[in-house]
Coordinates of C-alpha atoms and ligand atoms in Angstrom, one line a residue:
M1 CA 218.6 125.2 80.2
P2 CA 214.9 126.2 79.8
S3 CA 212.9 125.3 82.9
H4 CA 210.3 123.4 80.8
S5 CA 212.7 120.7 79.6
V6 CA 212.0 117.1 80.7
F7 CA 215.7 116.4 80.4
P8 CA 218.1 117.0 83.2
K9 CA 221.0 119.4 82.7
T10 CA 223.9 117.6 81.1
S11 CA 226.0 118.3 84.2
E12 CA 223.6 116.4 86.3
F13 CA 224.1 112.9 84.9
P14 CA 227.1 111.1 83.4
L15 CA 227.0 110.9 79.7
T16 CA 228.2 107.3 79.8
A17 CA 225.2 106.2 81.9
P18 CA 222.4 104.3 80.0
A19 CA 220.3 107.4 80.3
A20 CA 222.8 109.5 78.4
T21 CA 220.8 109.2 75.2
I22 CA 221.1 110.8 71.8
A23 CA 218.0 112.8 72.7
A24 CA 219.7 114.2 75.8
H25 CA 222.9 115.0 74.0
P26 CA 223.9 118.6 74.4
E27 CA 223.7 119.1 70.7
S28 CA 220.2 117.6 70.5
P29 CA 217.6 120.2 69.4
L30 CA 215.7 119.0 72.5
M31 CA 218.3 120.6 74.7
S32 CA 217.9 124.0 73.2
E33 CA 215.3 126.7 73.7
K34 CA 211.7 125.4 73.3
P35 CA 210.4 126.4 69.9
A36 CA 207.2 128.4 69.8
Y37 CA 204.1 126.5 69.0
S38 CA 200.4 127.2 69.0
P39 CA 198.1 124.8 70.8
G40 CA 195.3 123.8 68.5
L41 CA 197.4 125.3 65.7
E42 CA 195.6 128.6 66.4
G43 CA 196.8 131.3 64.0
V44 CA 199.1 128.9 62.2
I45 CA 199.2 129.3 58.4
A46 CA 199.0 125.7 57.2
G47 CA 198.7 126.3 53.5
E48 CA 197.6 128.5 50.6
S49 CA 194.1 128.2 49.2
A50 CA 192.1 129.9 46.5
I51 CA 188.8 128.4 47.7
S52 CA 187.5 130.7 50.4
Y53 CA 188.5 133.7 52.6
I54 CA 187.1 134.3 56.1
D55 CA 187.2 138.1 56.4
T56 CA 187.0 138.7 60.2
T57 CA 187.3 142.4 59.7
L58 CA 184.2 142.9 57.6
N59 CA 182.6 139.7 58.9
R60 CA 182.1 138.1 55.6
L61 CA 182.9 134.8 53.9
I62 CA 184.1 135.0 50.3
I63 CA 184.0 131.8 48.3
R64 CA 185.8 131.8 45.0
G65 CA 185.4 135.6 44.9
Y66 CA 181.7 135.7 45.8
D67 CA 180.2 136.9 49.1
L68 CA 178.4 134.0 50.7
V69 CA 175.4 136.1 51.6
A70 CA 174.9 137.0 47.9
L71 CA 175.0 133.3 47.2
T72 CA 172.3 132.6 49.7
E73 CA 170.2 135.2 48.1
H74 CA 170.7 134.4 44.4
A75 CA 172.0 130.9 44.0
S76 CA 171.1 127.3 44.6
Y77 CA 173.3 124.8 46.6
E78 CA 174.0 123.1 43.3
E79 CA 175.5 126.3 41.8
L80 CA 177.8 126.6 44.8
A81 CA 178.8 122.9 44.6
Y82 CA 179.5 123.3 40.9
M83 CA 181.7 126.4 41.7
L84 CA 183.6 124.6 44.4
L85 CA 184.4 121.8 42.0
Y86 CA 185.0 123.7 38.8
G87 CA 186.3 127.1 40.1
D88 CA 183.4 129.4 39.0
L89 CA 179.6 129.6 38.9
P90 CA 178.0 127.6 36.1
T91 CA 176.2 128.9 33.0
A92 CA 172.6 127.9 32.7
T93 CA 173.6 125.1 30.3
E94 CA 176.4 123.9 32.6
L95 CA 174.0 123.9 35.6
D96 CA 171.3 121.9 33.6
S97 CA 173.9 119.3 32.8
F98 CA 175.3 119.2 36.4
N99 CA 171.7 118.9 37.8
A100 CA 170.9 116.1 35.4
T101 CA 174.0 114.1 36.5
L102 CA 173.2 114.7 40.1
R103 CA 169.7 113.3 39.6
Q104 CA 170.9 110.3 37.7
E105 CA 173.4 109.4 40.5
R106 CA 171.0 109.5 43.5
T107 CA 170.4 105.8 43.9
V108 CA 172.8 103.8 45.9
P109 CA 173.9 100.1 45.3
E110 CA 171.8 97.5 47.1
E111 CA 175.0 96.3 48.9
I112 CA 175.2 99.7 50.5
V113 CA 171.5 99.7 51.5
S114 CA 172.2 96.4 53.0
I115 CA 174.9 98.0 55.2
L116 CA 172.3 100.5 56.3
R117 CA 169.8 97.7 57.0
Q118 CA 172.2 95.7 59.1
A119 CA 173.4 98.6 61.3
P120 CA 172.0 98.6 64.9
A121 CA 169.3 101.3 65.2
S122 CA 171.3 102.8 68.0
V123 CA 174.2 103.7 65.8
H124 CA 174.6 107.4 65.3
P125 CA 173.7 108.5 61.7
M126 CA 177.1 110.1 61.4
S127 CA 178.9 106.8 62.1
L128 CA 176.5 105.1 59.6
L129 CA 177.1 107.8 57.0
R130 CA 180.9 107.6 57.5
T131 CA 180.8 103.9 56.9
A132 CA 178.5 104.0 53.9
V133 CA 180.5 106.7 52.2
S134 CA 183.7 104.8 52.7
A135 CA 182.0 101.7 51.3
L136 CA 180.7 103.6 48.2
E137 CA 184.3 103.4 46.9
F138 CA 183.9 99.7 46.3
H139 CA 181.2 100.5 43.7
D140 CA 182.6 103.6 42.1
P141 CA 183.7 103.2 38.5
D142 CA 186.5 105.7 39.0
A143 CA 187.8 104.2 42.3
T144 CA 191.3 103.7 41.0
D145 CA 191.5 106.9 38.9
H146 CA 193.0 109.7 41.0
S147 CA 193.0 112.4 38.4
T148 CA 191.2 115.7 39.0
Q149 CA 188.4 114.9 36.5
A150 CA 187.8 111.5 38.2
N151 CA 187.8 113.1 41.6
I152 CA 185.2 115.6 40.4
R153 CA 183.1 112.7 39.0
K154 CA 183.4 110.8 42.3
T155 CA 182.4 113.9 44.3
I156 CA 179.3 114.5 42.1
R157 CA 178.3 110.9 42.9
L158 CA 178.8 111.5 46.6
I159 CA 176.8 114.8 46.5
A160 CA 174.0 112.9 44.8
K161 CA 174.1 109.8 47.0
I162 CA 174.7 111.2 50.5
P163 CA 171.1 112.5 51.0
T164 CA 169.9 109.1 49.9
L165 CA 172.2 107.4 52.5
I166 CA 171.1 109.8 55.3
T167 CA 167.4 109.5 54.7
A168 CA 167.4 105.7 53.9
G169 CA 169.5 105.1 57.0
H170 CA 167.1 107.1 59.2
R171 CA 164.0 105.5 57.8
L172 CA 165.3 102.0 58.1
S173 CA 166.2 102.7 61.8
Q174 CA 162.6 103.7 62.3
G175 CA 161.3 100.5 60.6
Q176 CA 160.3 102.3 57.4
E177 CA 161.4 101.6 53.9
P178 CA 163.6 104.2 52.0
V179 CA 161.9 106.6 49.7
V180 CA 162.9 106.6 46.0
P181 CA 164.5 109.9 45.1
H182 CA 162.3 112.6 43.4
D183 CA 163.5 113.4 39.9
D184 CA 161.9 116.9 39.8
L185 CA 163.4 118.1 43.0
G186 CA 166.9 119.6 43.6
Q187 CA 169.3 118.7 46.4
A188 CA 167.4 120.6 49.2
G189 CA 163.9 119.5 48.2
N190 CA 164.8 115.9 47.4
L191 CA 166.5 115.5 50.8
L192 CA 163.3 116.7 52.6
Y193 CA 161.2 114.5 50.3
M194 CA 163.2 111.4 51.0
L195 CA 163.2 112.1 54.7
H196 CA 159.4 112.7 55.2
G197 CA 158.0 110.8 52.2
K198 CA 156.0 113.8 51.0
E199 CA 156.7 116.8 48.9
P200 CA 158.1 119.7 51.0
Q201 CA 156.7 123.2 51.0
A202 CA 158.5 125.8 49.0
Y203 CA 159.6 127.7 52.1
E204 CA 161.1 124.5 53.5
I205 CA 163.1 123.9 50.4
A206 CA 164.3 127.6 50.5
A207 CA 165.3 127.2 54.1
M208 CA 167.2 123.9 53.4
N209 CA 168.9 125.5 50.4
V210 CA 170.2 128.4 52.4
S211 CA 171.5 126.1 55.2
L212 CA 173.3 123.9 52.6
I213 CA 174.9 127.0 51.1
L214 CA 176.0 128.2 54.5
Y215 CA 177.5 124.8 55.4
A216 CA 179.3 124.2 52.1
E217 CA 182.8 125.6 52.7
H218 CA 184.7 127.4 55.4
G219 CA 188.4 127.6 54.9
F220 CA 191.0 125.5 56.8
N221 CA 188.5 124.2 59.4
A222 CA 189.3 120.9 61.2
S223 CA 187.5 118.6 58.8
A224 CA 188.8 120.3 55.6
F225 CA 192.2 120.1 57.1
A226 CA 191.8 116.4 58.0
S227 CA 190.7 115.8 54.4
R228 CA 193.7 117.7 53.1
V229 CA 196.0 115.7 55.4
T230 CA 194.7 112.4 54.0
A231 CA 194.9 113.6 50.4
S232 CA 198.4 114.8 51.0
T233 CA 199.5 111.2 51.7
L234 CA 197.9 110.3 48.3
G235 CA 195.1 108.6 50.2
N236 CA 192.2 108.4 47.8
L237 CA 189.1 110.7 47.5
H238 CA 186.8 108.4 49.5
A239 CA 189.4 108.1 52.2
A240 CA 189.9 111.8 52.4
I241 CA 186.1 112.5 52.5
T242 CA 185.7 109.8 55.2
S243 CA 188.4 111.6 57.2
G244 CA 186.3 114.8 56.9
I245 CA 183.2 113.1 58.0
G246 CA 184.9 111.5 61.1
T247 CA 186.3 114.9 62.0
L248 CA 183.1 116.9 61.4
A249 CA 181.2 114.6 63.8
G250 CA 182.7 115.9 67.0
S251 CA 180.6 118.4 69.0
L252 CA 183.4 121.1 68.9
H253 CA 182.9 121.1 65.1
G254 CA 179.9 120.0 63.1
G255 CA 178.3 118.0 65.9
A256 CA 177.6 121.3 67.6
N257 CA 174.3 121.7 65.7
E258 CA 172.9 118.6 67.3
A259 CA 174.4 119.5 70.7
A260 CA 172.9 123.0 70.5
M261 CA 169.4 121.6 69.9
E262 CA 169.8 119.1 72.8
M263 CA 170.8 122.1 74.9
L264 CA 167.7 124.2 73.8
L265 CA 165.5 121.2 74.7
E266 CA 167.2 120.9 78.1
I267 CA 166.6 124.6 78.7
G268 CA 162.9 124.0 78.0
G269 CA 161.7 127.4 77.1
K270 CA 162.3 131.2 77.2
D271 CA 161.4 131.6 80.9
Q272 CA 164.3 129.3 81.9
A273 CA 166.8 130.4 79.3
E274 CA 168.7 133.2 81.1
A275 CA 169.0 131.3 84.4
W276 CA 170.0 128.1 82.5
V277 CA 172.9 129.9 80.7
L278 CA 174.1 131.7 83.9
D279 CA 174.1 128.4 85.7
A280 CA 176.0 126.6 82.9
L281 CA 178.6 129.4 82.7
Q282 CA 179.0 129.2 86.4
Q283 CA 179.8 125.5 86.0
K284 CA 182.3 126.4 83.3
K285 CA 180.2 124.5 80.7
K286 CA 180.5 125.3 77.0
I287 CA 177.4 126.7 75.5
M288 CA 177.0 124.7 72.3
G289 CA 176.6 126.6 69.0
F290 CA 178.6 129.6 70.5
G291 CA 182.1 130.7 69.9
H292 CA 184.4 130.3 66.9
R293 CA 188.1 130.0 66.4
E294 CA 188.2 132.5 63.6
Y295 CA 185.3 134.9 64.3
K296 CA 185.5 136.7 67.5
N297 CA 182.8 139.3 66.6
G298 CA 180.2 137.0 65.2
D299 CA 180.0 134.3 62.6
S300 CA 179.3 135.9 59.1
R301 CA 176.8 133.0 58.3
V302 CA 174.6 133.7 61.3
P303 CA 172.4 136.6 60.0
S304 CA 171.3 134.6 57.0
M305 CA 170.5 131.5 59.0
K306 CA 168.7 133.5 61.7
A307 CA 166.6 135.1 59.0
V308 CA 165.7 131.7 57.7
G309 CA 164.8 130.6 61.2
R310 CA 162.4 133.5 61.5
D311 CA 160.8 132.6 58.2
I312 CA 160.2 129.1 59.4
A313 CA 158.9 130.3 62.8
D314 CA 156.5 132.6 60.9
A315 CA 155.4 129.8 58.6
T316 CA 154.8 127.3 61.4
G317 CA 153.5 129.9 63.9
D318 CA 155.9 128.4 66.5
K319 CA 158.0 131.3 67.9
D320 CA 159.1 129.6 71.1
W321 CA 162.5 128.4 69.8
V322 CA 163.4 131.7 68.3
E323 CA 162.5 133.6 71.4
T324 CA 164.4 131.1 73.7
A325 CA 167.4 131.3 71.3
D326 CA 167.4 135.1 71.4
I327 CA 167.6 135.0 75.2
V328 CA 170.5 132.5 75.2
E329 CA 172.2 134.7 72.6
A330 CA 171.7 138.0 74.6
T331 CA 172.9 136.3 77.8
M332 CA 176.0 135.0 76.2
D333 CA 176.8 138.4 74.7
R334 CA 176.3 140.2 78.0
E335 CA 178.1 137.6 80.2
K336 CA 180.9 136.5 77.9
G337 CA 180.9 138.6 74.7
I338 CA 180.7 135.3 72.8
F339 CA 178.4 135.1 69.8
P340 CA 176.5 132.2 68.1
N341 CA 178.0 130.3 65.2
V342 CA 176.0 129.1 62.3
D343 CA 175.2 125.8 64.1
F344 CA 173.0 127.6 66.7
P345 CA 170.3 129.1 64.3
C346 CA 170.6 126.1 62.1
A347 CA 169.8 123.8 65.0
Y348 CA 166.4 125.3 65.9
T349 CA 165.5 125.9 62.3
Y350 CA 166.0 122.2 61.5
Y351 CA 164.0 121.4 64.6
M352 CA 161.1 123.6 63.5
M353 CA 161.2 121.8 60.2
G354 CA 160.6 118.5 61.9
I355 CA 164.1 117.1 61.1
P356 CA 165.3 114.5 63.6
I357 CA 168.2 115.9 65.7
P358 CA 170.7 113.1 64.9
L359 CA 170.4 114.0 61.2
Y360 CA 171.6 117.6 61.6
T361 CA 175.3 116.8 61.3
P362 CA 174.8 114.3 58.5
I363 CA 172.9 117.1 56.6
F364 CA 175.9 119.3 57.2
V365 CA 178.0 116.6 55.5
S366 CA 175.7 116.5 52.5
S367 CA 176.7 120.1 51.9
R368 CA 180.3 120.2 53.1
V369 CA 181.3 117.2 50.9
A370 CA 181.7 119.7 48.0
G371 CA 184.0 121.9 50.1
W372 CA 186.1 119.0 51.2
A373 CA 186.4 117.8 47.6
A374 CA 187.6 121.3 46.6
H375 CA 190.2 121.2 49.3
I376 CA 191.3 117.6 48.3
I377 CA 191.6 118.6 44.6
E378 CA 193.5 121.8 45.5
Q379 CA 195.8 119.9 47.8
L380 CA 196.6 117.3 45.2
E381 CA 197.3 120.0 42.5
H382 CA 200.1 121.5 44.7
N383 CA 200.8 118.5 46.9
R384 CA 203.4 118.2 49.5
L385 CA 203.0 115.7 52.4
I386 CA 201.5 117.4 55.4
R387 CA 203.7 116.3 58.3
P388 CA 204.2 118.8 61.1
N389 CA 206.6 118.5 64.0
H390 CA 206.0 118.4 67.8
I391 CA 207.8 119.1 71.0
Y392 CA 208.6 115.9 72.8
T393 CA 207.5 115.9 76.4
G394 CA 207.9 112.1 77.2
P395 CA 210.6 110.4 79.3
E396 CA 214.2 110.3 78.3
E397 CA 215.5 107.0 77.1
K398 CA 215.7 104.3 79.7
P399 CA 217.3 100.9 79.7
L400 CA 215.0 98.2 78.4
Q401 CA 214.4 95.4 80.9
P402 CA 213.8 92.0 79.2
L403 CA 210.3 90.7 80.0
A404 CA 211.5 88.2 82.5
E405 CA 213.3 90.8 84.5
R406 CA 210.4 93.3 84.7
G407 CA 208.8 93.5 88.2
Ligands
COA1 N1 180.7 128.6 75.8 C1 181.3 129.1 76.8 N2 182.6 129.6 76.8 C2 183.2 129.5 75.6 C3 182.6 129.0 74.4 C4 181.3 128.6 74.6 N3 180.6 128.1 73.5 N4 183.5 129.1 73.4 C5 184.6 129.6 73.9 N5 184.4 129.9 75.2 C6 185.4 130.4 76.1 C7 186.3 129.3 76.7 O1 185.8 128.7 77.9 C8 187.6 130.0 76.9 O2 187.5 130.8 78.1 P1 188.7 130.9 79.1 O3 189.8 131.6 78.2 O4 188.2 131.7 80.2 O5 189.1 129.5 79.4 C9 187.6 131.0 75.7 O6 186.3 131.3 75.4 C10 188.4 130.5 74.5 O7 187.8 129.2 74.2 P2 188.5 128.1 73.4 O8 187.7 126.8 73.5 O9 189.9 128.0 73.9 O10 188.5 128.7 71.9 P3 188.8 127.9 70.6 O11 189.1 128.9 69.6 O12 189.8 126.8 70.9 O13 187.4 127.2 70.4 C11 185.3 126.5 69.7 C12 186.5 127.5 69.4 C13 184.4 126.6 68.6 C14 185.8 125.1 69.8 C15 184.6 126.9 71.0 O14 184.1 128.2 70.9 C16 183.6 125.9 71.4 O15 183.9 124.9 72.1 N6 182.3 126.2 71.1 C17 181.2 125.3 71.4 C18 181.1 124.2 70.3 C19 180.6 124.8 69.0 O16 179.7 125.5 68.9 N7 181.4 124.4 67.9 C20 181.0 124.8 66.6 C21 182.0 125.7 66.0 S1 181.5 126.3 64.4

């Protein structure tokens, strides 16, 4: 009898007693050796995917065969989104058509704007976005069509509309009216335009474009897996994307970019950075924006995002955040051998760009929606219900006392 079992040895209780349950029967699998399992599913292979590959040996991320760093250097977010949905990079004609559709689809129905208007200003933008994305299903002409082509059309609408939802929701919470989308700007530029109500600088568009590329796809992470689980039940695309948004919000996942910036603000500057980290580690606190389940020698996306952060610091002349971040990073490396993930440089880059902190994770959504959709479509093309098992650790069966007899 393994010592971990919650069930007594069969010799220790009479099999005829009420507690002699099926579960405790000697032939029950629960009476045999505890099967191996991996908390947090670490290292578990939960499926096959042709979308991306996290190469922890060479510290690179390959998406549909292309190195993510090359994509940041030579492509727009729209090209990557197209590739995630259709399998390969677009030709110039295909990209023109894709961009035209995205621009046509940016406005959101008045009923959805009304949801944004009615939300309390205190609601976190991720909760607002999750609700609004879910509600967009009511107005989608393909809502009841679950074919791959319809799922791609629905995703393109979501990619187009999510920046509108994020910026309109934020502006309304500040007592400002939403800004009408800018037809001449792409995803990155239009998002910044609708947020600030003025045309962004070219370097700001470039920085946002890189961050959107870096955020678009990352294998079987928690939110992609949540989306796949929902899709595997034949839940619809909006439901699966909503699952992804809910899962991304947590601070151990996408919410870390906001948490990392709150931490940098709490640190207060480079002179306090080392002592703050040492104190936090002594208190066994997690340093937000550091660590990763897959990468143990550094996140492959960080060098590109750090370079962008430096570009923004150079452009704004404000080097404090970069210098503070470098000290936090060096202290974490020295003390724990733990490296930043992409959320850390993204956090202070967005801050230097004047983006309100509660919008960092929603902006992550505006990019990752393409990755989630790729996973949903792939899941449905080879679908089998995702339904793992668990080890029962609860009580053995006990007699049920009728309500009147319960003390
Ligand atoms: N700060 C301090 N210690 C950390 C740490 C961090 N950010 N990340 C991991 N560790 C430590 C843990 O305390 C643990 O130490 P222990 O073995 O002495 O208890 C060890 O490293 C393993 O951490 P664990 O949380 O079990 O690893 P994981 O693979 O389950 O977690 C994360 C990965 C991402 C959840 C984790 O690194 C984390 O919480 N990071 C902060 C949140 C964040 O930035 N998330 C965004 C991820 S892209």
